[in-house]
XYZ file of C-alpha atoms in Angstrom:
721
model
C 0.020 -0.103 -0.140
C 2.044 2.834 -1.132
C 1.356 5.842 -3.352
C 0.055 6.719 -6.828
C 2.536 7.976 -9.270
C 2.780 11.731 -9.636
C 0.708 12.190 -12.629
C -2.644 10.361 -13.327
C -2.944 9.484 -16.869
C -6.041 9.161 -18.900
C -6.493 6.772 -21.992
C -6.171 10.219 -23.781
C -2.397 10.757 -22.749
C -0.924 10.744 -26.043
C -2.912 13.658 -27.131
C -2.691 15.341 -23.902
C 1.223 15.663 -24.044
C 0.850 16.706 -27.382
C -1.165 19.405 -26.541
C 1.361 20.462 -23.882
C 3.907 21.481 -26.544
C 1.630 24.427 -27.627
C 0.549 25.724 -24.010
C 2.431 28.565 -22.542
C 5.569 27.717 -20.412
C 4.455 26.853 -16.856
C 5.893 28.777 -13.991
C 9.737 28.120 -13.448
C 11.545 27.306 -10.175
C 11.432 30.992 -8.928
C 7.796 31.673 -9.644
C 5.136 31.626 -6.770
C 2.214 29.900 -7.039
C -1.397 31.485 -7.043
C -2.868 32.921 -3.604
C -5.151 30.103 -1.977
C -8.994 30.676 -2.035
C -10.181 30.472 1.367
C -13.342 28.740 1.255
C -12.145 25.654 -0.376
C -10.930 22.163 1.404
C -14.420 21.076 3.265
C -14.546 17.224 3.738
C -18.190 17.410 4.078
C -21.281 19.724 2.867
C -22.134 20.224 6.491
C -18.860 21.451 7.634
C -18.796 23.815 4.557
C -22.453 25.173 5.521
C -21.628 25.721 9.061
C -18.269 27.711 7.814
C -20.124 29.727 5.357
C -22.833 30.572 7.931
C -20.305 32.192 10.229
C -17.249 33.140 8.012
C -18.706 33.128 4.430
C -19.193 37.006 4.662
C -15.689 37.445 6.459
C -14.072 35.879 3.513
C -16.254 37.461 1.000
C -15.614 41.045 2.975
C -19.038 41.860 3.299
C -18.681 42.413 7.045
C -15.768 43.729 8.784
C -15.669 41.326 11.950
C -13.104 39.030 12.922
C -12.932 35.232 12.002
C -15.000 32.820 13.991
C -13.250 30.067 12.456
C -10.558 31.042 10.191
C -10.054 31.493 6.427
C -10.873 27.600 5.711
C -9.651 24.271 6.985
C -5.947 23.455 7.369
C -6.078 19.579 8.399
C -8.375 16.690 7.897
C -8.474 13.514 9.724
C -10.465 10.824 11.007
C -10.003 10.710 14.785
C -10.527 7.805 17.295
C -13.717 8.063 19.175
C -14.674 4.476 20.687
C -18.388 5.803 21.217
C -18.966 6.906 17.636
C -20.770 4.343 15.499
C -17.775 3.792 13.273
C -15.244 3.870 16.121
C -13.673 7.188 14.896
C -15.121 10.333 13.339
C -14.364 13.148 10.687
C -12.513 16.355 11.785
C -11.520 19.346 10.415
C -9.108 22.158 11.919
C -9.564 25.698 11.514
C -7.470 28.490 12.968
C -9.794 28.916 15.744
C -11.521 25.509 16.433
C -12.322 22.206 14.986
C -15.720 20.950 13.462
C -16.386 17.374 13.555
C -18.920 15.024 12.465
C -19.401 11.898 14.845
C -22.109 10.196 13.033
C -22.270 10.697 9.120
C -25.769 8.884 9.189
C -27.403 11.185 11.742
C -29.983 13.690 10.801
C -28.293 16.616 8.806
C -30.801 18.867 9.958
C -29.969 18.705 13.512
C -27.977 21.651 14.779
C -25.762 19.122 16.384
C -24.886 17.201 13.316
C -21.748 19.152 13.389
C -20.030 19.780 16.730
C -17.402 21.946 17.799
C -14.628 20.291 19.631
C -13.639 20.760 23.400
C -10.078 21.829 22.481
C -9.359 24.120 25.029
C -10.546 22.011 28.054
C -8.397 19.045 26.375
C -5.380 21.332 26.412
C -5.791 22.592 29.837
C -6.457 19.117 31.351
C -3.740 17.458 29.248
C -6.125 14.375 28.241
C -7.272 13.913 24.848
C -10.791 12.220 24.712
C -11.010 8.946 22.847
C -14.233 7.849 24.295
C -16.967 9.121 26.237
C -15.144 7.938 29.358
C -11.862 7.463 28.447
C -8.433 9.170 26.523
C -4.869 9.187 26.856
C -2.617 11.766 28.628
C -0.324 14.097 26.972
C 0.095 16.751 29.714
C -1.293 20.263 29.786
C -0.251 21.851 26.459
C 2.874 24.130 26.922
C 1.801 26.072 23.846
C 1.414 30.014 24.495
C -2.294 31.370 24.481
C -1.764 34.318 22.961
C 0.963 36.590 21.333
C 3.729 35.759 18.565
C 4.314 32.326 20.025
C 7.409 30.885 21.864
C 6.681 33.104 24.898
C 3.892 34.030 27.389
C 1.661 32.104 29.440
C 0.638 28.622 28.218
C -2.367 26.434 28.645
C -0.390 24.661 31.246
C -0.156 27.482 33.100
C -3.861 28.300 33.318
C -4.567 24.677 34.595
C -4.074 25.978 38.038
C -6.638 28.658 37.466
C -9.698 26.187 36.632
C -11.055 26.039 39.835
C -14.585 27.588 41.091
C -14.421 31.147 41.420
C -16.623 33.415 43.437
C -19.162 36.016 41.785
C -17.420 39.275 40.638
C -20.205 40.678 38.457
C -19.473 44.488 37.955
C -16.075 44.382 39.570
C -12.783 45.371 37.696
C -10.692 42.602 36.537
C -7.446 42.775 38.382
C -4.773 44.169 36.041
C -1.702 42.323 37.647
C 1.613 43.528 36.265
C 0.153 43.715 32.644
C -0.586 47.400 33.060
C -3.422 47.705 30.664
C -4.318 51.256 29.313
C -7.721 50.768 30.418
C -9.838 48.902 32.817
C -12.023 45.885 32.048
C -15.095 44.506 34.321
C -16.567 41.250 35.023
C -19.698 40.267 33.386
C -22.163 37.663 34.205
C -21.373 34.345 36.389
C -21.756 31.009 34.699
C -23.064 28.852 37.706
C -22.607 25.574 35.526
C -18.907 26.163 35.380
C -18.233 28.434 38.242
C -16.676 31.318 36.447
C -17.197 35.030 35.653
C -17.066 36.141 32.100
C -15.322 39.266 30.965
C -17.920 41.813 30.208
C -16.271 42.405 26.971
C -16.154 38.779 25.842
C -20.173 38.379 26.947
C -20.766 41.321 24.526
C -18.901 39.909 21.705
C -20.541 36.563 22.181
C -24.053 38.029 22.170
C -23.601 40.863 19.753
C -26.372 41.513 17.417
C -24.157 40.966 14.329
C -23.688 37.501 15.326
C -24.865 35.345 12.071
C -28.233 33.963 12.255
C -28.432 30.559 14.278
C -25.272 31.490 15.974
C -24.922 29.743 19.630
C -22.221 30.806 21.867
C -22.565 27.767 23.933
C -21.995 25.666 20.706
C -19.131 27.565 19.670
C -17.391 28.722 22.695
C -18.564 26.434 25.215
C -18.783 27.406 29.214
C -15.895 29.582 30.360
C -13.274 27.240 32.454
C -11.115 30.210 33.847
C -11.396 33.511 34.907
C -10.456 36.411 32.309
C -6.691 37.377 33.208
C -4.702 40.367 31.852
C -1.238 39.076 30.436
C 1.580 40.793 28.650
C 2.540 38.727 25.350
C 4.567 39.825 22.092
C 2.136 41.033 19.447
C 3.776 41.778 16.044
C 7.056 41.993 17.912
C 5.707 44.404 20.489
C 5.165 43.200 23.940
C 1.396 44.360 24.845
C -1.128 43.732 27.507
C -3.861 41.563 26.334
C -7.056 40.152 28.191
C -7.716 36.450 27.927
C -10.319 33.983 28.954
C -10.354 30.302 28.018
C -13.558 28.544 27.337
C -14.330 24.774 26.833
C -13.872 25.304 23.136
C -12.445 28.431 22.449
C -10.111 30.956 23.501
C -11.002 34.905 23.683
C -8.572 37.580 23.598
C -9.042 41.474 24.100
C -6.121 43.605 22.707
C -6.796 47.402 23.333
C -4.001 48.221 20.876
C -6.262 46.889 17.935
C -8.598 48.967 15.773
C -12.044 49.237 17.342
C -14.177 46.337 16.021
C -11.331 43.911 16.161
C -10.136 44.205 19.759
C -12.013 41.118 20.510
C -10.755 38.019 18.445
C -11.019 34.348 18.944
C -7.730 33.020 19.675
C -5.878 30.184 17.405
C -6.985 27.404 19.585
C -7.292 25.011 16.615
C -3.757 25.526 15.668
C -2.768 25.296 19.333
C -4.545 22.046 19.813
C -3.218 20.788 16.565
C 0.413 21.396 17.441
C -0.065 19.755 20.781
C -1.728 16.830 19.609
C -0.090 16.279 16.347
C 3.408 17.887 17.129
C 5.349 14.411 17.490
C 4.532 10.854 16.356
C 2.430 8.727 18.462
C 2.577 5.496 17.016
C 2.596 2.486 19.191
C 5.114 -0.107 18.727
C 3.264 -3.332 17.821
C 6.070 -5.605 16.715
C 3.967 -7.257 14.008
C 4.744 -10.276 11.940
C 2.821 -11.997 9.192
C 2.980 -15.514 7.830
C 1.072 -15.809 4.553
C 0.343 -18.484 2.342
C -1.075 -17.673 -1.082
C -2.546 -20.002 -3.577
C -3.225 -18.838 -7.271
C -5.703 -20.664 -9.322
C -5.593 -21.140 -13.228
C -6.623 -18.871 -15.726
C -9.098 -17.360 -16.852
C -10.402 -16.286 -13.244
C -7.214 -16.579 -11.256
C -9.079 -16.873 -8.067
C -6.637 -16.726 -5.029
C -6.980 -18.207 -1.743
C -5.084 -16.759 1.303
C -4.346 -18.099 4.820
C -2.539 -16.054 7.150
C -1.228 -15.922 10.790
C -0.677 -12.579 12.256
C 1.597 -12.510 15.452
C 1.280 -9.033 17.438
C 2.688 -7.606 20.481
C 0.757 -4.993 22.191
C 2.622 -1.593 22.580
C -0.178 0.719 23.101
C 0.115 1.704 26.672
C -2.923 0.333 27.790
C -4.974 -3.359 27.478
C -5.885 -3.782 23.852
C -9.414 -5.084 23.472
C -9.593 -5.406 19.504
C -7.185 -5.233 16.619
C -8.248 -3.475 13.036
C -7.215 -4.600 9.787
C -7.496 -2.889 6.355
C -9.007 -5.393 3.775
C -8.898 -3.046 0.693
C -10.394 -5.699 -1.700
C -13.527 -5.996 0.398
C -14.671 -2.502 -1.077
C -15.547 -4.334 -4.402
C -18.606 -6.496 -4.641
C -17.711 -10.423 -5.152
C -14.128 -9.884 -4.851
C -13.336 -10.667 -1.118
C -14.935 -13.535 0.920
C -13.849 -13.761 4.168
C -13.600 -17.291 5.992
C -12.522 -18.059 9.642
C -10.971 -15.422 11.897
C -9.548 -16.972 14.888
C -7.716 -15.574 17.947
C -5.456 -17.995 19.837
C -7.239 -21.028 18.253
C -10.898 -19.850 19.003
C -13.238 -18.311 16.582
C -13.379 -14.543 17.012
C -16.045 -11.890 16.734
C -15.721 -9.224 13.992
C -17.236 -6.270 12.592
C -16.414 -4.393 9.429
C -15.888 -0.390 9.690
C -16.558 1.645 6.783
C -16.679 -1.682 4.444
C -12.831 -2.079 4.184
C -11.625 -2.326 7.879
C -11.939 -5.364 9.763
C -12.353 -5.166 13.568
C -11.191 -8.250 15.289
C -12.373 -8.287 19.031
C -9.954 -10.166 21.237
C -11.339 -12.670 23.872
C -9.680 -10.713 26.669
C -7.698 -7.592 26.947
C -4.100 -7.936 25.708
C -1.882 -6.677 28.303
C 0.993 -4.301 27.447
C 3.747 -6.746 25.865
C 1.690 -9.474 25.770
C 1.558 -11.473 22.513
C -1.776 -12.488 20.232
C -2.103 -14.717 17.363
C -4.661 -13.988 14.933
C -5.359 -16.486 12.066
C -7.657 -15.803 9.033
C -8.470 -17.245 5.567
C -10.120 -15.459 2.820
C -10.816 -15.842 -0.831
C -9.929 -13.265 -3.699
C -11.656 -13.132 -7.070
C -9.709 -10.771 -8.986
C -11.382 -7.893 -10.969
C -10.770 -8.235 -14.720
C -9.660 -4.683 -14.753
C -6.127 -5.104 -14.989
C -3.876 -2.257 -12.888
C -2.568 -2.749 -9.538
C -5.655 -4.537 -7.944
C -6.836 -6.765 -10.814
C -6.360 -9.606 -13.358
C -5.475 -8.778 -17.121
C -6.813 -11.796 -18.971
C -5.502 -11.120 -22.251
C -2.072 -10.761 -20.783
C -2.480 -13.164 -18.149
C -1.078 -11.068 -15.559
C -2.402 -10.950 -12.102
C -1.358 -7.753 -9.559
C -1.851 -8.588 -5.808
C -1.350 -4.879 -4.677
C -3.237 -4.069 -1.417
C -4.358 -7.435 -1.228
C -2.924 -9.128 1.792
C -5.228 -7.931 4.953
C -2.789 -6.003 7.345
C -2.947 -4.354 10.620
C -3.640 -0.540 10.626
C -1.293 1.783 12.706
C -2.343 2.508 16.423
C -1.590 6.202 16.997
C -2.773 9.256 18.726
C -4.999 7.255 21.050
C -6.715 4.724 18.758
C -6.501 2.558 15.756
C -6.001 4.721 12.419
C -8.248 3.750 9.795
C -10.211 5.629 7.087
C -13.067 4.943 4.661
C -12.142 3.829 1.270
C -10.986 6.883 -0.772
C -10.705 7.132 -4.851
C -7.974 9.655 -4.520
C -4.618 9.002 -3.143
C -3.391 5.682 -1.817
C -4.782 2.876 0.257
C -1.633 2.582 2.377
C -1.312 3.506 5.894
C 0.963 1.059 7.340
C 3.677 0.632 9.940
C 6.882 -1.615 9.523
C 6.526 -5.279 10.144
C 8.163 -8.642 9.129
C 6.514 -10.829 6.322
C 7.039 -14.228 5.216
C 4.890 -14.875 2.185
C 4.551 -18.178 0.204
C 3.209 -18.120 -3.164
C 2.255 -21.557 -5.180
C -0.114 -22.272 -8.118
C -3.094 -24.290 -6.664
C -3.019 -26.413 -9.942
C 0.757 -27.149 -10.170
C 1.201 -24.591 -12.967
C 4.652 -22.958 -13.349
C 4.250 -19.363 -12.447
C 6.685 -16.524 -12.119
C 6.394 -14.398 -9.503
C 7.861 -11.364 -8.155
C 7.508 -8.603 -5.312
C 8.291 -7.416 -2.154
C 11.207 -9.199 -0.288
C 14.030 -11.508 -0.802
C 12.737 -14.379 -2.983
C 13.634 -17.971 -3.000
C 12.121 -20.297 -5.885
C 11.930 -23.802 -4.755
C 12.244 -26.864 -6.982
C 8.378 -27.668 -6.383
C 7.495 -24.344 -7.860
C 6.639 -22.278 -4.939
C 8.324 -18.859 -4.142
C 8.956 -17.814 -0.547
C 9.449 -14.231 0.111
C 11.166 -12.865 3.106
C 10.754 -8.930 4.050
C 11.653 -7.514 7.317
C 10.618 -4.152 8.197
C 8.317 -3.668 5.295
C 5.412 -1.096 5.530
C 3.424 -3.539 2.952
C 3.669 -6.234 0.524
C 2.587 -6.495 -3.176
C 3.172 -9.076 -5.875
C 2.908 -9.662 -9.641
C 2.189 -12.902 -11.186
C 2.129 -14.493 -14.760
C 3.323 -17.625 -16.179
C 4.237 -15.608 -19.303
C 6.867 -13.470 -17.472
C 10.572 -14.086 -18.367
C 12.115 -15.121 -15.090
C 14.736 -12.975 -13.985
C 16.114 -15.354 -11.681
C 17.054 -17.295 -14.646
C 17.801 -14.480 -17.311
C 20.575 -12.115 -16.066
C 19.421 -9.555 -18.831
C 16.596 -8.617 -16.834
C 18.659 -7.875 -13.629
C 20.706 -4.719 -12.717
C 22.915 -3.944 -9.823
C 22.705 -0.745 -7.801
C 25.420 -1.073 -5.000
C 24.205 -3.938 -2.791
C 20.838 -3.889 -4.251
C 19.758 -6.258 -7.158
C 16.892 -5.040 -9.469
C 14.806 -7.872 -11.074
C 12.650 -7.092 -14.165
C 9.339 -8.955 -14.765
C 7.798 -8.623 -18.104
C 6.543 -10.609 -20.821
C 8.777 -11.655 -23.709
C 7.312 -8.897 -26.257
C 8.262 -6.455 -23.539
C 12.016 -7.361 -22.965
C 13.849 -4.088 -24.464
C 11.042 -1.849 -22.829
C 11.381 -3.812 -19.527
C 15.390 -3.558 -19.541
C 14.809 0.334 -20.369
C 12.696 0.437 -17.352
C 15.540 -1.079 -15.257
C 18.069 1.296 -16.844
C 16.125 4.288 -15.588
C 15.718 3.001 -12.202
C 19.006 1.420 -11.283
C 20.925 4.871 -11.225
C 18.041 6.592 -9.623
C 18.306 3.950 -6.695
C 22.007 4.435 -6.432
C 21.682 8.150 -6.139
C 19.092 8.012 -3.432
C 20.959 5.874 -1.591
C 24.294 7.853 -1.698
C 22.396 11.104 -1.248
C 19.922 10.461 1.506
C 20.513 7.076 3.023
C 21.220 3.582 2.734
C 18.249 1.425 1.114
C 17.293 -1.103 3.631
C 16.313 -4.135 1.363
C 18.636 -6.182 -1.127
C 16.065 -6.571 -3.931
C 13.853 -4.281 -6.005
C 11.246 -5.502 -8.389
C 10.430 -3.518 -11.313
C 7.421 -5.156 -13.420
C 4.628 -4.877 -15.731
C 1.080 -4.778 -14.439
C -1.687 -5.522 -16.455
C -3.359 -3.004 -18.885
C -5.797 -1.076 -17.049
C -9.207 -1.166 -18.226
C -10.467 1.703 -15.911
C -9.273 5.181 -16.172
C -8.938 5.678 -12.675
C -6.102 2.935 -12.757
C -4.119 4.178 -15.460
C -1.000 5.173 -13.645
C 2.479 3.698 -12.221
C 2.477 2.346 -8.721
C 5.155 1.561 -6.084
C 4.957 -0.508 -3.076
C 7.801 -1.528 -0.868
C 10.644 -2.998 -2.850
C 8.241 -2.859 -5.971
C 7.610 -0.717 -9.220
C 4.668 -1.311 -11.151
C 4.210 0.180 -14.701
C 0.968 -0.308 -16.834
C 1.853 -2.510 -19.953
C 0.458 -0.099 -22.215
C 2.982 2.588 -20.991
C 6.033 0.298 -22.376
C 4.991 0.912 -25.924
C 5.360 4.555 -25.492
C 8.596 6.357 -26.332
C 10.739 7.738 -23.491
C 11.197 11.263 -24.144
C 14.183 12.563 -21.960
C 12.931 14.974 -19.152
C 9.514 14.310 -19.464
C 7.083 11.996 -17.445
C 7.983 8.937 -19.570
C 11.697 9.441 -18.385
C 11.196 10.468 -14.935
C 8.348 8.258 -13.575
C 10.688 5.358 -12.663
C 12.925 8.014 -10.773
C 9.824 9.084 -8.617
C 8.694 5.396 -8.086
C 11.910 4.670 -7.031
C 12.163 7.627 -4.721
C 9.123 6.529 -2.686
C 11.239 3.634 -1.255
C 12.766 6.396 0.515
C 9.608 8.531 1.673
C 6.830 6.358 2.402
C 8.308 2.723 2.182
C 11.343 3.618 4.855
C 10.305 6.783 6.491
C 6.751 6.208 6.831
C 3.786 8.625 7.297
C 0.277 8.806 7.324
C -0.092 9.026 3.607
C -3.889 9.586 4.058
C -3.923 12.544 6.477
C -0.495 13.789 5.393
C 0.167 12.685 1.922
C 2.528 15.790 1.417
C 5.178 14.004 3.588
C 5.661 11.371 0.906
C 4.408 12.673 -2.451
C 5.836 16.287 -2.218
C 9.244 14.822 -1.016
C 9.304 12.151 -3.778
C 8.177 14.571 -6.464
C 10.942 17.274 -5.234
C 13.658 14.680 -5.018
C 12.705 13.532 -8.479
C 13.303 17.283 -9.813
C 16.539 17.220 -7.712
C 18.024 14.024 -9.229
C 17.407 15.689 -12.729
C 18.915 19.122 -11.649
C 21.869 17.290 -10.149
C 22.605 14.523 -12.617
C 20.900 15.870 -15.638
C 21.171 19.581 -15.711
C 19.994 19.720 -19.673
C 16.949 18.008 -18.744
C 16.102 19.962 -15.467
C 13.579 22.890 -17.118
C 11.724 20.439 -19.036
C 11.279 18.066 -15.904
C 10.648 21.096 -13.664
C 7.829 22.294 -15.665
C 6.252 19.027 -15.911
C 6.214 18.687 -12.171
C 4.807 21.915 -11.024
C 3.263 23.557 -14.115
C -0.420 22.435 -12.754
C 0.337 23.764 -9.224
C -2.573 25.444 -7.640
C -3.478 26.862 -4.047
C -7.014 25.829 -3.639
C -6.090 24.527 -0.097
C -2.947 24.106 2.062
C -0.399 21.547 0.827
C -1.098 19.985 4.173
C -4.883 19.268 3.347
C -5.295 15.207 3.165
C -6.866 12.848 0.778
C -10.185 13.711 2.554
C -9.904 17.465 2.087
C -12.403 17.903 -0.369
C -10.994 17.729 -3.567
C -12.999 17.956 -6.570
C -10.847 15.292 -8.687
C -7.317 13.726 -9.028
C -5.898 16.340 -10.828
C -6.705 19.090 -8.234
C -5.088 16.709 -5.533
C -2.098 16.251 -7.716
C -1.899 20.068 -8.386
C -2.133 20.641 -4.567
C -0.165 18.014 -2.920
C 2.218 17.111 -5.633
C 2.951 20.458 -7.412
C 2.561 22.911 -4.903
C 4.402 20.934 -2.359
C 7.358 20.725 -4.696
C 7.221 24.396 -5.082
C 7.342 24.699 -1.041
C 10.156 22.652 -0.961
C 12.268 24.257 -3.751
C 11.698 27.654 -1.816
C 12.827 26.187 1.564
C 16.242 24.575 -0.152
C 16.897 28.055 -1.768
C 16.477 29.763 1.737
C 18.744 27.020 3.488
C 21.306 26.414 0.669
C 22.072 22.982 -0.728
C 24.301 22.078 2.095
C 21.997 22.535 5.067
C 19.022 21.483 3.170
C 20.668 18.019 2.067
C 22.276 17.709 5.770
C 18.576 18.299 7.155
C 17.122 15.484 5.031
C 19.704 13.241 5.546
C 19.133 13.753 9.412
C 15.195 13.215 8.693
C 15.915 9.784 6.975
C 18.253 8.844 9.901
C 15.617 9.465 12.579
C 12.672 8.111 11.278
C 13.869 5.148 8.811
C 11.738 2.347 9.768
C 9.028 4.319 11.765
C 6.574 6.991 10.918
C 7.068 10.600 10.582
C 4.690 13.100 11.986
C 3.460 16.233 10.182
C 5.989 18.501 12.091
C 8.879 16.221 11.902
C 10.215 17.379 8.523
C 9.290 21.094 9.393
C 11.363 21.101 12.635
C 14.118 19.258 11.273
C 14.476 21.633 8.279
C 14.429 24.749 10.576
C 17.034 22.959 13.297
C 19.594 22.942 10.073
C 19.418 26.591 9.072
C 19.539 29.915 10.538
C 17.107 31.303 7.700
C 13.635 31.679 9.191
C 11.300 29.011 7.053
C 8.318 30.164 9.380
C 6.623 32.212 6.711
C 7.103 29.603 3.835
C 5.636 26.730 5.860
C 2.723 28.944 7.121
C 2.070 30.021 3.579
C 1.931 26.432 2.043
C 1.139 24.197 4.865
C -0.865 26.573 7.240
C 1.191 25.377 10.100
């Protein structure tokens, strides 16, 4: 389960490429991308409607009030919450707060269909809620509540001020050492929480210009501290600011602001996101797979699989269930589940979003304890070719995303998602795989895929892969066997490249190997050693669906659609650099893992940019051609940080934001840092996170730590962080 190729191609690809020749030149490396449109990127129509009610007039400049949410969402995810119907729920983060849908099947007309997260309450208590009565502790957030950041009182400082206070309505708020230029009074007392409003905040919450249907309790929640005067840096100048914390929001009053903008919603959404997602929070599960695959005969090529998964719990608390990703269950009639056993006994199961298999454990699994889960299932491959189907004409079977695998446990729960037509299916942690492949009818098959392969005399293949994030296999009786034909192999340092192609594809397959081998050597020399000893390059069946017509990589594997092998390879154009891109993914996602559904920029933008860098440094004469192709469609309809569920209209828009604009961002970062510091940072990033998963701020922090240049403006502009 890795990522799609950088460019999604249609069956009209050749015409599209021809048209490029007459289009105006795309922006070069120094040209900025367009300004972001503030009202795009919504994951659900109901979230958009709530934002448009509250902030649409602000975005359109029809009113002069300050933002209630912010100019648009900057991060989208499905966060664990055991009491939600699906076990998690859709969330979107804005500058000022978070909007969420806990039950997509509830009545959308209900005012509580979309809810507002209790972000400030969680930051003050230090506990992230992942169920009605449970969660995990991060400790009170050491994030400044106001000002430029980096100094001033934090949410953790306010934790001591949450006890019930006496009634003070009408009294003057103690200025303390803040020395404000004016006094402010207490407003009404909230008996439910035991705190007094600041009168100026109560006026703001109940002002006549609030949007129709606005409910301050829904948006702010109850006050959980008294109002406090503090001194914080604002635009580089230390100023007195009145601050009060509510369950869901933070309100500030700055006397230095122009009238009408002195009261503002603080950036509680960004503060919470920084606190919760500031560092990786992935449990070390120590998972291994022992898989037996039997491949049936043509013309169906039905597959039976039996597997045993051994898992050691590392969640920090007893584990009650395990969630697997079964992508092929998405398609009717394709996936049939047989028995599922835990420790030899039949297990209770449930499906989440149709592609996630929840297996209940007979008793909670203690931290450090081991469970053995066995299952068998049957696959009836769709006759659609591509990475997840069977090409009957060519007799090529692709088992991409076919092995049922454990999803990550991170940020307090299992990290699983609905199926998406955009992006990739993968969201895996490194595990050890042993996969045995055989023909159920004794047929001679040639099999390539993830891991070091042993071909036994009885015709079976055994693949061993240590620390692989996923596995994929390509099968045909017609492939030229690279284990028998040295012309279909290449060497890149200690890595052996194996090419799996039909006899009529020999020359084209060798060209793919010739493009892949030097790229693999360059990435290993430039970024860090490749962790596997084998890399598979193979033809997959002709995709009969337009949506599948792209190259695909998996750990240790690069698959190219068979029809592409008939196209001329044009130096500098996509036919030349796609192999480089897919090789690059072996470093970004396969080795340095990430959540490619919520944070796809961490692999797609990096891989695209280093494909450009490979060209710049190794083939400078081809650089401008490649650069235009990789960045020419860049758009800023939403932040580069928007995930797969960020409300994209289509694949082209997703590519334009995550790949192309992400590439422009990284180019600006490299130019600001200089090559030496930039590449030192990338090598450090690889060293720290090889074999594990990087969180969304990991790369940002390492890049900033390697330079005196201030990168804040670049990341804020493109990522919204």
